[in-house]
Amino acid sequence: MSGRTSGVLFLISAPSGAGKTTVCQNLLAANSDLVRAITCTTRPARDGEVNGRDYYFLDETEFISKIEGDAFLEHAVVYGNRYGTLKSEVQRLLESGKNILLNIDVQGAALLRRRAESDPLIRDSLVTVFLTPASWEELERRLRSRATDSETIILKRLRAAAVELGASEAFDYLVLSETMDEDRRRMETILEGESMRRSRNQLPEVLCEAAEKWGAK
Ligand code: 5GP
């Protein structure tokens, strides 16, 4: 018996182009005890994206009604579209004892940190990681290597990156991005350590029973 009491809500934020999507995909592929919390967005689905797998794609009216129904743990506008993390999704996965991967922006991370002050489920599970290349040149190179973005969008994302780097101080961990394998390994190191926190684990029952017997002798 593992004696596990609660999972880790493993939040990763990064400037766009930092390699966050790849590291998240690699982490999920290599760790069967880690599941992704699917979040909501009002942006249109990109080619190949599937509703309920990549995001819950909502229209503006549906999103607003979820805000009004207090369905979100956090929600924010990112590059002109709304994004939000459903309470029900996170609660369900955390209560099943799984580790949850949450790929959200720095505004969402700040909102969840604030929420942790009053919500014990989030307080006991939230671990925040900020991922960034170690140099501005590398950040810009990675952004530019995504041939799909126009110059205007690249400049907008670079300005946003400067703001996001400023917000990185409030995160629990800072991971400087190198190779894909090294990034995944570093994330796994954090996740493994956090999973072994005493507050997240109880002694196995069989061990307690044996200790009780020996203590009684
Ligand atoms: P994309 O549209 O490229 O998939 O994501 C754009 C940004 O929105 C990424 O930085 C992603 O992490 C962030 N994001 C995705 N879901 C959420 C969410 O539920 N809340 C917040 N605050 N950001 C999100």
Short mmCIF file of N, CA and C in Angstrom, two decimals, residues 42 60 63 67 74-84 105 107-108 111:
data_model
loop_
_atom_site.label_atom_id
_atom_site.label_comp_id
_atom_site.label_asym_id
_atom_site.label_seq_id
_atom_site.Cartn_x
_atom_site.Cartn_y
_atom_site.Cartn_z
N THR A 42 -11.72 30.21 -25.61
CA THR A 42 -12.63 30.73 -26.64
C THR A 42 -11.91 30.84 -27.99
N GLU A 60 -18.01 32.58 -26.65
CA GLU A 60 -17.98 33.64 -25.63
C GLU A 60 -19.14 33.48 -24.62
N PHE A 63 -18.54 30.63 -22.24
CA PHE A 63 -17.46 30.95 -21.30
C PHE A 63 -17.97 31.87 -20.20
N ILE A 67 -18.20 31.55 -16.08
CA ILE A 67 -17.67 32.53 -15.10
C ILE A 67 -18.78 32.85 -14.09
N GLU A 74 -9.58 29.53 -12.06
CA GLU A 74 -8.96 30.78 -12.53
C GLU A 74 -9.34 30.94 -13.98
N HIS A 75 -9.39 32.18 -14.44
CA HIS A 75 -9.55 32.43 -15.87
C HIS A 75 -8.87 33.73 -16.22
N ALA A 76 -8.40 33.82 -17.46
CA ALA A 76 -7.64 35.00 -17.87
C ALA A 76 -7.76 35.18 -19.37
N VAL A 77 -7.41 36.40 -19.84
CA VAL A 77 -7.35 36.65 -21.28
C VAL A 77 -5.88 36.55 -21.69
N VAL A 78 -5.61 35.69 -22.66
CA VAL A 78 -4.23 35.52 -23.16
C VAL A 78 -4.27 35.76 -24.67
N TYR A 79 -3.47 36.74 -25.13
CA TYR A 79 -3.44 37.09 -26.56
C TYR A 79 -4.86 37.25 -27.13
N GLY A 80 -5.71 37.92 -26.38
CA GLY A 80 -7.03 38.27 -26.91
C GLY A 80 -8.10 37.18 -26.79
N ASN A 81 -7.74 36.01 -26.31
CA ASN A 81 -8.74 34.95 -26.12
C ASN A 81 -8.86 34.60 -24.64
N ARG A 82 -10.04 34.10 -24.28
CA ARG A 82 -10.25 33.70 -22.88
C ARG A 82 -9.79 32.26 -22.67
N TYR A 83 -9.18 32.04 -21.49
CA TYR A 83 -8.76 30.70 -21.09
C TYR A 83 -9.18 30.49 -19.65
N GLY A 84 -9.57 29.28 -19.27
CA GLY A 84 -9.94 29.05 -17.88
C GLY A 84 -9.80 27.60 -17.48
N ASP A 105 -0.91 30.18 -18.23
CA ASP A 105 -0.03 31.34 -18.32
C ASP A 105 0.25 31.93 -16.93
N GLN A 107 -0.58 34.73 -15.56
CA GLN A 107 -1.73 35.33 -14.85
C GLN A 107 -2.50 34.24 -14.10
N GLY A 108 -2.72 33.12 -14.79
CA GLY A 108 -3.42 31.99 -14.18
C GLY A 108 -2.66 31.45 -12.98
N LEU A 111 -3.23 33.74 -10.09
CA LEU A 111 -4.60 33.58 -9.55
C LEU A 111 -4.71 32.30 -8.72
#
